[in-house]
Coordinates of C-alpha atoms in Angstrom, one line a residue:
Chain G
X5 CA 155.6 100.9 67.1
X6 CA 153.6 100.1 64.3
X7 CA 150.5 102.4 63.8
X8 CA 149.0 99.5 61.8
X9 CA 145.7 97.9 63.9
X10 CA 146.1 94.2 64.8
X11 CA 143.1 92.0 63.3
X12 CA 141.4 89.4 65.6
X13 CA 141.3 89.2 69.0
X14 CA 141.8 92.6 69.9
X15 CA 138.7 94.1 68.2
X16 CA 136.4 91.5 69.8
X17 CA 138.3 92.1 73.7
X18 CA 138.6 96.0 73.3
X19 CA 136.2 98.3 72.4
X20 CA 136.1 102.2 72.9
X21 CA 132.3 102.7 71.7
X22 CA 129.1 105.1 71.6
X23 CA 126.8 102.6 72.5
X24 CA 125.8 101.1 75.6
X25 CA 127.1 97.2 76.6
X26 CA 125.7 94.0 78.0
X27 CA 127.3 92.8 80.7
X28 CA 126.3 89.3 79.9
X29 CA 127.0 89.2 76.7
X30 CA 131.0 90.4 77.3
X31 CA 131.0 88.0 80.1
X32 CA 130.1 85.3 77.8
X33 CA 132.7 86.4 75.1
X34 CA 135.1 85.7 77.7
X35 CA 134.3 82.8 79.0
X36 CA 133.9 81.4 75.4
X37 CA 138.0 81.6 75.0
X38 CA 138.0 78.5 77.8
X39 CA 136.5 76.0 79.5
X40 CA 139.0 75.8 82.1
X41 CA 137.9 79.6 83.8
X42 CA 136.7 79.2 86.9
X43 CA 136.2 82.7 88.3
X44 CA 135.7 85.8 86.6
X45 CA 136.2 89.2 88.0
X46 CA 134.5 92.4 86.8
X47 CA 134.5 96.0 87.3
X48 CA 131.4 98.3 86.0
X49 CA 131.9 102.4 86.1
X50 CA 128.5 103.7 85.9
X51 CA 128.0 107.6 86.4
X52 CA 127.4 109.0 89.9
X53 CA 125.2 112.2 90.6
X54 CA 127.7 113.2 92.6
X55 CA 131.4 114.1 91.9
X56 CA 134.0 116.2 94.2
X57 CA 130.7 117.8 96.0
X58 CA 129.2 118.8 93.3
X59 CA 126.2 117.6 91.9
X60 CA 126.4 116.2 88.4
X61 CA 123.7 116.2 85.5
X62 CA 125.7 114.3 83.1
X63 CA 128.7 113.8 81.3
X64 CA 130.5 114.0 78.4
X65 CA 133.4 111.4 77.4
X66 CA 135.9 112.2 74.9
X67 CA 138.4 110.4 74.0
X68 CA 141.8 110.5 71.3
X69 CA 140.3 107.6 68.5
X70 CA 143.0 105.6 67.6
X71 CA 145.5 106.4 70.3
X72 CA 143.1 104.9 73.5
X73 CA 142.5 101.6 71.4
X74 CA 146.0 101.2 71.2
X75 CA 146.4 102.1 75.2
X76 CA 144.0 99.5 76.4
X77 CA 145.3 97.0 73.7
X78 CA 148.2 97.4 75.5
X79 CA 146.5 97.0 78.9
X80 CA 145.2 93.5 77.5
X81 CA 148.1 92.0 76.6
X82 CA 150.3 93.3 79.8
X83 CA 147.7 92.0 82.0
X84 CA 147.7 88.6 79.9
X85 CA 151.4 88.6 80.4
X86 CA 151.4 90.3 83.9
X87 CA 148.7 87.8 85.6
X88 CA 148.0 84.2 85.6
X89 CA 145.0 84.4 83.9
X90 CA 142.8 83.2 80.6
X91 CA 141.2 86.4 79.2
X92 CA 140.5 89.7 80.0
X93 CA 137.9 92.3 78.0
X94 CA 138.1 96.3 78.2
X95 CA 135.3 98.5 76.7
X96 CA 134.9 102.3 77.4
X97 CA 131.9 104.3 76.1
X98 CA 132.5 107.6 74.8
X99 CA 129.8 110.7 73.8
X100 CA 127.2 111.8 76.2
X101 CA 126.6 109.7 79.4
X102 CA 123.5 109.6 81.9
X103 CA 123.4 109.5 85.5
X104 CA 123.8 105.8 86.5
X105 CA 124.6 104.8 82.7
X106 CA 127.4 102.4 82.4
X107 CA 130.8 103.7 81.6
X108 CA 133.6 101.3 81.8
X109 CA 133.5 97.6 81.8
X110 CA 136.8 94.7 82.8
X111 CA 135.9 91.9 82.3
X112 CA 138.8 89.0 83.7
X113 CA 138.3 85.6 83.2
X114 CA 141.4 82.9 85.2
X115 CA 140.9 79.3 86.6
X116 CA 141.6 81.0 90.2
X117 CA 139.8 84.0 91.4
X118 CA 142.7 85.5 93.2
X119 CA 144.0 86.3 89.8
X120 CA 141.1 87.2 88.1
X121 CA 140.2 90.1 90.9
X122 CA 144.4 91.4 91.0
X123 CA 144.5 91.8 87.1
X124 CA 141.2 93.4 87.0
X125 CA 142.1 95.5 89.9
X126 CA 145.4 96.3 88.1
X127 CA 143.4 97.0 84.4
X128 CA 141.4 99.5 85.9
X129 CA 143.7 101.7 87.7
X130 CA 146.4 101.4 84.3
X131 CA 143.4 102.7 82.3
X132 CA 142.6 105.9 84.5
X133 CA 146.2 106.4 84.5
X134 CA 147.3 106.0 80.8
X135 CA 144.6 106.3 78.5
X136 CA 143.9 109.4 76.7
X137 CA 140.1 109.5 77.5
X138 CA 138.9 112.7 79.1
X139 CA 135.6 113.7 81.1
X140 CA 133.0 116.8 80.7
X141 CA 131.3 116.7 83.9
X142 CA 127.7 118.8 83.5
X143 CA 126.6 120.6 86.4
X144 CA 124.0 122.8 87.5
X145 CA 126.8 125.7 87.4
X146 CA 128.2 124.3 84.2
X147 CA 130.4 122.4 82.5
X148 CA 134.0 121.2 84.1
X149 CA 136.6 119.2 82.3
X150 CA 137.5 116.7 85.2
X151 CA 141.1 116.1 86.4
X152 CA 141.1 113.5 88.0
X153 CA 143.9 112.0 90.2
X154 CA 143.4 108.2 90.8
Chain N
X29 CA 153.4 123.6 59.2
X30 CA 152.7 121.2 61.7
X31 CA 149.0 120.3 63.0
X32 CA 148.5 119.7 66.4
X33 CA 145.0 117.8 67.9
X34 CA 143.6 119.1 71.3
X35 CA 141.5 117.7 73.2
X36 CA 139.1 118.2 76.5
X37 CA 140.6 121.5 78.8
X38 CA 143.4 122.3 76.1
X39 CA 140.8 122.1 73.2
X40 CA 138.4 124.8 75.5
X41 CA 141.4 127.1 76.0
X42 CA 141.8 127.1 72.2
X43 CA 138.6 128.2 72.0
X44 CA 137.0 125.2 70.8
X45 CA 139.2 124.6 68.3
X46 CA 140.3 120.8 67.8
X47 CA 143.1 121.4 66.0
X48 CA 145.8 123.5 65.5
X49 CA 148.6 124.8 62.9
X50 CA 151.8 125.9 64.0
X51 CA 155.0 126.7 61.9
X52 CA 157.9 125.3 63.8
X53 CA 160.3 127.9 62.5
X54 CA 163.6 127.5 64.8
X55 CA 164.0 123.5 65.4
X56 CA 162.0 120.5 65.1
X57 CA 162.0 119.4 68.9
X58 CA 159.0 119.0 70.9
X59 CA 160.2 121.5 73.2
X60 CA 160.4 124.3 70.0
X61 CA 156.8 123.2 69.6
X62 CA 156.1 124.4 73.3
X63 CA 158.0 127.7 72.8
X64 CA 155.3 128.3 69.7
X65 CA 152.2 127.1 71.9
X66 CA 153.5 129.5 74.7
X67 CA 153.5 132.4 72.1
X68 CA 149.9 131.8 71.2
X69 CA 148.2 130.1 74.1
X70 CA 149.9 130.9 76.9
X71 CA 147.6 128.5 79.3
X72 CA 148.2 126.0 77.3
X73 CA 152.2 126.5 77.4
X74 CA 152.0 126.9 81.2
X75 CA 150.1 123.5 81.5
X76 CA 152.6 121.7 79.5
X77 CA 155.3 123.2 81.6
X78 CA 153.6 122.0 84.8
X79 CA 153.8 118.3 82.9
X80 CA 149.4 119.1 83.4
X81 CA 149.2 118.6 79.7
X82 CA 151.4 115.9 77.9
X83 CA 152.7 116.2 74.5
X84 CA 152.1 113.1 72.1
X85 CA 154.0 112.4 68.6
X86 CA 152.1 109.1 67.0
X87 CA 150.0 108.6 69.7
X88 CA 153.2 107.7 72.1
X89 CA 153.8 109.7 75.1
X90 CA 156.7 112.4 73.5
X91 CA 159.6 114.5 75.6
X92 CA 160.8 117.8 75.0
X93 CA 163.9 116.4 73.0
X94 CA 161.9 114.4 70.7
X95 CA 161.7 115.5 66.8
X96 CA 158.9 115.6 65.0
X97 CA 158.9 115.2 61.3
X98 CA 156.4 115.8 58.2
X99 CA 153.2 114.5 58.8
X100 CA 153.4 113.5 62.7
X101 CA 150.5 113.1 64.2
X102 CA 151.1 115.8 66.9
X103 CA 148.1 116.2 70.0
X104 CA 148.5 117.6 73.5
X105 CA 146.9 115.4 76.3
X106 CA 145.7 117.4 79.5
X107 CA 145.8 114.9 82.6
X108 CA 143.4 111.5 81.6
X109 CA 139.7 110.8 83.5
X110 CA 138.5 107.7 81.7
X111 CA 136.7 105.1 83.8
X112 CA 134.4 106.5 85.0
X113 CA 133.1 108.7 88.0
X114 CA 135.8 111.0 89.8
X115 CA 136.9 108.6 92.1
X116 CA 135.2 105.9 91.7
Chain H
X12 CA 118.7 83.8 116.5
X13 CA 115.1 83.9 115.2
X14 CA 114.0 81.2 112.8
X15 CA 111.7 83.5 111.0
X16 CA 112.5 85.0 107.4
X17 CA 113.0 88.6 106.9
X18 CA 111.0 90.1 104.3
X19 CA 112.0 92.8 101.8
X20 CA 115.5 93.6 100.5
X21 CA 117.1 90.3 101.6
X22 CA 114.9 88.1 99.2
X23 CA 115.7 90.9 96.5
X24 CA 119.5 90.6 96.8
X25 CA 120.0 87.4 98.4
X26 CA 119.0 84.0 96.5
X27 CA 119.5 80.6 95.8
X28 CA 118.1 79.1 92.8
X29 CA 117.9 76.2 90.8
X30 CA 118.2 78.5 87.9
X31 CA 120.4 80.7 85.8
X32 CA 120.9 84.2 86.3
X33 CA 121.3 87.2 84.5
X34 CA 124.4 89.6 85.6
X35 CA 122.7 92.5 84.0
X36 CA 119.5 92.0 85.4
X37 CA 121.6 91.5 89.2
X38 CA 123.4 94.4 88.4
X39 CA 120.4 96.6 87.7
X40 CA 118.8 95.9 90.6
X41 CA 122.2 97.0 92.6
X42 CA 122.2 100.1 90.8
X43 CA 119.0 100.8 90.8
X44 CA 119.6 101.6 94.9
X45 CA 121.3 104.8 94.9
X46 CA 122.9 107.4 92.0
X47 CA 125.7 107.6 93.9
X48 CA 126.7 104.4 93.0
X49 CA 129.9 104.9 90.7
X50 CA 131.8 101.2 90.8
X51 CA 130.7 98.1 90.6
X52 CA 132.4 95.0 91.4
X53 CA 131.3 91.6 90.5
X54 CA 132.4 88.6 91.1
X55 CA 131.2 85.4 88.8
X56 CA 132.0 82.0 89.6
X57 CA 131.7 79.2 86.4
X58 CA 132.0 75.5 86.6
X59 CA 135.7 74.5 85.2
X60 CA 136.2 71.3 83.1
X61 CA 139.2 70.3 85.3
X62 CA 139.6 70.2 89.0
X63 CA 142.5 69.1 91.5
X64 CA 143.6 67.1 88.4
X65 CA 140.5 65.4 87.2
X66 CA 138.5 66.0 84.5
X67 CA 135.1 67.2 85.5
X68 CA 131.9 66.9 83.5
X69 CA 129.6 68.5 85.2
X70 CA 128.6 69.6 89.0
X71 CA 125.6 69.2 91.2
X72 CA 125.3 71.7 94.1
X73 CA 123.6 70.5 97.2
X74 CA 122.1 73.4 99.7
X75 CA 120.8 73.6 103.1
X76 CA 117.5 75.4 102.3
X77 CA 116.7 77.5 105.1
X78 CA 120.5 77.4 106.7
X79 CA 122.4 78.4 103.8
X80 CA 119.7 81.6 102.8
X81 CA 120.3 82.5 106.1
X82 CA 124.3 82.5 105.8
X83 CA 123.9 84.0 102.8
X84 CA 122.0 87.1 104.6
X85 CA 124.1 87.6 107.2
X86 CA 127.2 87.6 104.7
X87 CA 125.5 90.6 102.9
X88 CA 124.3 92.6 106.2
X89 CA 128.1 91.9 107.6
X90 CA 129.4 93.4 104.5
X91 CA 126.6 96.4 104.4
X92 CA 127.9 97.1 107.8
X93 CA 132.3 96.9 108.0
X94 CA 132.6 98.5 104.5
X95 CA 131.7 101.6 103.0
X96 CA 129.5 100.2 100.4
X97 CA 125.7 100.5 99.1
X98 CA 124.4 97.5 98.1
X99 CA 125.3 93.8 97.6
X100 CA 123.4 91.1 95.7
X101 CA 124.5 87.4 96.6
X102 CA 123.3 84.5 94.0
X103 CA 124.0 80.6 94.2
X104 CA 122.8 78.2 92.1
X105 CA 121.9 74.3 93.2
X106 CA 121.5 71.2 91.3
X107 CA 122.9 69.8 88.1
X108 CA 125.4 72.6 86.5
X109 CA 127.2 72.3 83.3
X110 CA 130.4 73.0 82.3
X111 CA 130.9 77.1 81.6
X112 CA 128.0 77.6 83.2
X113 CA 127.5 80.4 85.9
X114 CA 127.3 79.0 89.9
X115 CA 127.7 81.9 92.1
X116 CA 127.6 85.8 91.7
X117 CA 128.6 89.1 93.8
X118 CA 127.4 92.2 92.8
X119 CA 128.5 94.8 95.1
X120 CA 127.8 98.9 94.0
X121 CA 130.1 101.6 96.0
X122 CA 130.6 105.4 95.4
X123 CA 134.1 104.2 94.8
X124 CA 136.1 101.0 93.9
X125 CA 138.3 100.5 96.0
X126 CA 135.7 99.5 98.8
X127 CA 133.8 97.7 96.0
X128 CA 136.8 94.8 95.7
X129 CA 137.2 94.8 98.8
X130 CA 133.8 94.0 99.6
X131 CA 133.3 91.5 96.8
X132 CA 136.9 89.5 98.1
X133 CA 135.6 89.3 101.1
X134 CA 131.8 88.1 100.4
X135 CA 133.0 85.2 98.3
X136 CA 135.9 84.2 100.9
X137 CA 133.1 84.2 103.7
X138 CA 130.6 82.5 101.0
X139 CA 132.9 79.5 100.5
X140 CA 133.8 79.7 104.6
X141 CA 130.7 79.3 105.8
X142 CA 128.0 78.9 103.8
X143 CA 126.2 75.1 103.8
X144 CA 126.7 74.2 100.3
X145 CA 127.9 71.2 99.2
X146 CA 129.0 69.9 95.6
X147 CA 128.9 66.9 93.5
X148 CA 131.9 66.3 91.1
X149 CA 130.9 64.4 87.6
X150 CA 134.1 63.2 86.5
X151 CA 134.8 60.0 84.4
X152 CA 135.8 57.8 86.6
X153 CA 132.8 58.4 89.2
X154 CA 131.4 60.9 91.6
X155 CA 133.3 63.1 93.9
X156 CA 131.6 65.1 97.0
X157 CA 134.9 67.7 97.3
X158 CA 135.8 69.0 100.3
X159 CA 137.6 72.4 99.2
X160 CA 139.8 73.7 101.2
X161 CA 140.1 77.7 100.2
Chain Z
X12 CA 113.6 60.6 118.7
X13 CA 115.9 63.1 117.1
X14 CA 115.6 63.8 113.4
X15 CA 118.6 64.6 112.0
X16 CA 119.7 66.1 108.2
X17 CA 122.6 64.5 106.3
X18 CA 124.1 66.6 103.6
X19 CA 126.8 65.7 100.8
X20 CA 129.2 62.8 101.8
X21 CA 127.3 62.5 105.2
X22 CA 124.3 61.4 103.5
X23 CA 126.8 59.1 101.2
X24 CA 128.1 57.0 104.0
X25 CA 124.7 57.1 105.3
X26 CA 123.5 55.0 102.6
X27 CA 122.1 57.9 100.7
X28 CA 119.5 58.4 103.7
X29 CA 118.6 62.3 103.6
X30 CA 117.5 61.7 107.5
X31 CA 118.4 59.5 110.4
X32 CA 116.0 58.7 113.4
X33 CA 117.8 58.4 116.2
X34 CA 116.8 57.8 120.4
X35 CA 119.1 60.0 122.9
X36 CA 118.8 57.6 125.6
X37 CA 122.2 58.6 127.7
X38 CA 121.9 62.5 128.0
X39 CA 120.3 65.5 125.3
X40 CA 124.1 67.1 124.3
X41 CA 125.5 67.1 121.1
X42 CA 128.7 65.0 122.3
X43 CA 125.5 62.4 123.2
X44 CA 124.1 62.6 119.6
X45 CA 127.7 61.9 118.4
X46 CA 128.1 58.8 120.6
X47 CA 124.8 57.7 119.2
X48 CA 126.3 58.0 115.8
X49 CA 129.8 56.4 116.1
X50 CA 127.8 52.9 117.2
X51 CA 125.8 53.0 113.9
X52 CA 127.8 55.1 111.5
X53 CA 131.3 54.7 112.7
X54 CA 132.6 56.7 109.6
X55 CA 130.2 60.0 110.2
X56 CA 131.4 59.6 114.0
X57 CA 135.3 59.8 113.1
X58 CA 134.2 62.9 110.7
X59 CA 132.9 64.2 113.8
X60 CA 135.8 63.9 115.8
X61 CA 138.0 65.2 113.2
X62 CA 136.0 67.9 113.0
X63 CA 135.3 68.0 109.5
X64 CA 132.2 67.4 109.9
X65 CA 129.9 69.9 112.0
X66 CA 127.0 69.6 113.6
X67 CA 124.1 72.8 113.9
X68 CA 121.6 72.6 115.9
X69 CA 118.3 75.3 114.4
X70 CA 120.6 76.2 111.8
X71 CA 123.6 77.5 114.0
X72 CA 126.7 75.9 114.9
X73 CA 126.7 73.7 117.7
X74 CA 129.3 72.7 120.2
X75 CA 129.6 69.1 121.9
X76 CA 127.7 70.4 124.8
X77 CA 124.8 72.1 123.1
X78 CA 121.9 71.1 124.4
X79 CA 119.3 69.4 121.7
X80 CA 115.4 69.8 122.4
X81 CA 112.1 67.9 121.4
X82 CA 111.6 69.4 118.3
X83 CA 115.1 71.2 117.2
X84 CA 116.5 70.6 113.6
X85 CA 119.8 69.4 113.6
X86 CA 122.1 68.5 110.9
X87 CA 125.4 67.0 109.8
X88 CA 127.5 69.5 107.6
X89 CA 130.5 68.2 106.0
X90 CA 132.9 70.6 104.6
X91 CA 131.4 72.9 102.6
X92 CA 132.0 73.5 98.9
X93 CA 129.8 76.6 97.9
X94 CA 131.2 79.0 95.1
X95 CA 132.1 77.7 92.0
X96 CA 135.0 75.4 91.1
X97 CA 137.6 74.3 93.2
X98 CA 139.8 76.6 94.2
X99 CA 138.1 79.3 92.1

């Protein structure tokens, strides 16, 4: 596979990024690609307090630059393939994260919401299970690198 | 000398360190790159045995028969937690 | 059943309105009930340029005021009580709707996904089961009153 | 004199009248209210009877033997249509 990035689309639909997002404003990037979506189907990941009975501060994403754009690239255009739907959008924020702070965002846009909430249901379990994105989870005992199994 | 980029658990049992150079001196295999890490980081070797900690050659998932050449990018993955809380 | 209106939480999370929303700011208020909340799932309906074969150019949305906020309430205290979840906001929009434009949003915040889909599927099945709205089709030949069948 | 709410096509074949006055004379049920209506609105009636179209009496769901009192709010629903477009 080519290690060159693909212009366009891509950039606009996946993001891995320091800085929060607006929900609107990715919602409305989706539902700019079509006129003919109907019902769109999100999923948010914001930080809990509380994580495996332990009480959690913050926490810390890291993730491999280069190699987790290409994953959820990927995870776009599968589910574009996969799933009778018009567009889909994947952002994942990286660096230090607050309690309740938004994490993750899908965003699925489809004329039918049946598809809309299976491919966004899909794209979120594919991403905790392929991309190289890993969690610091701060503590009032310290720090743990999470494993997590989805 | 190949240069290997860890990352989250395996980075920590390096002591911090977020990269590493190894000389692959008998073979060029993935799995002669383990028998090097197991030498000098012997968590980290145990992990990847326990298929805990994957092994990437240009950023694609790599097995222990897979050859790495001049100016690979090498990394070693320990198990993924994006999207957010454990669980969620 | 008691004509009166509760106060409180259900005029927070439960509305119909003539006008927009904003996702973020429904969201926010979700989130803002508990740090344990760790997914969020939305659902977002939009009006569609096409439907059942016809060209649509725009909607109007016809309510039961009183009736359908009470629907609407019992939809999110039925959902508060058979799934493991900690808050759900239900939006819908009346009158005159443009095409791309939101009509209908679920916001529902879990400790964990799985029971926020499940929740959202639901709410938005039982909205379009139950709930008296009614809608107005624009389309160039005429206007349609639709009579969906989910 | 019962006041009842007409909604969506209801209020279409109604001749766009948001409310009908109507006299129970023959009994204070539902299934009397109905009769009422198939003399004057024959097309509401069959709805009716074809149950796509419901009748609530104070905001609930009423059956053809619901009783309706001095003073109740009843309506005509047709089928509803709430959430977004068609088959969304």
């Amino acid at each position: 596979m080519s290690m060159q990035q693909p212009a366009g689309d891509d950039a606009k639909f996946v993001r891995v990024q320091r800085e929060d997002f607006s929900v609107d404003a990715e919602i409305n990037r989706v539902r700019g690609r079509s006129k003919r979506i109907g019902g769109i189907s999100i999923f948010l990941g914001t930080a809990r307090d509380r994580s495996k009975g332990r009480d959690v501060d913050r926490i810390t994403f890291e993730h491999y630059e280069g190699m987790a754009q290409k994953t959820l690239r990927e995870i776009r255009e599968r589910a574009l393939k996969d799933f009778d739907i018009i567009e889909v959008a994947i952002l994942h924020r990286y660096g230090e994260i607050g309690i309740g702070e938004n994490i993750v965002l899908i965003v699925v846009g489809a004329e039918h919401r049946a598809e809309a909430f299976r491919a966004c249901t899909w794209a979120i379990d594919e991403l905790k299970r392929i991309t190289p994105i890993w969690k610091l989870e701060h503590t009032p005992e310290g720090e743990v690198w999470v494993e997590e199994h989805p | 000398m190949i240069t290997v980029r860890l990352f989250g658990m395996t980075k920590m049992l390096a002591g911090n360190q977020g990269t590493l150079s190894l000389n692959l001196v008998n073979g060029r295999r993935v799995k002669d790159l383990v028998g090097v890490l197991e030498t000098g980081y012997p968590a980290i070797g145990e992990l990847i045995q326990k298929k805990k900690v994957l092994v990437s050659v240009n950023q694609e998932i790599a097995h222990e028969d897979t050859t790495i050449q001049d100016g690979d990018e090498v990394a070693l993955l320990p198990p993924f937690a994006g999207g957010a809380s454990a669980g969620c």
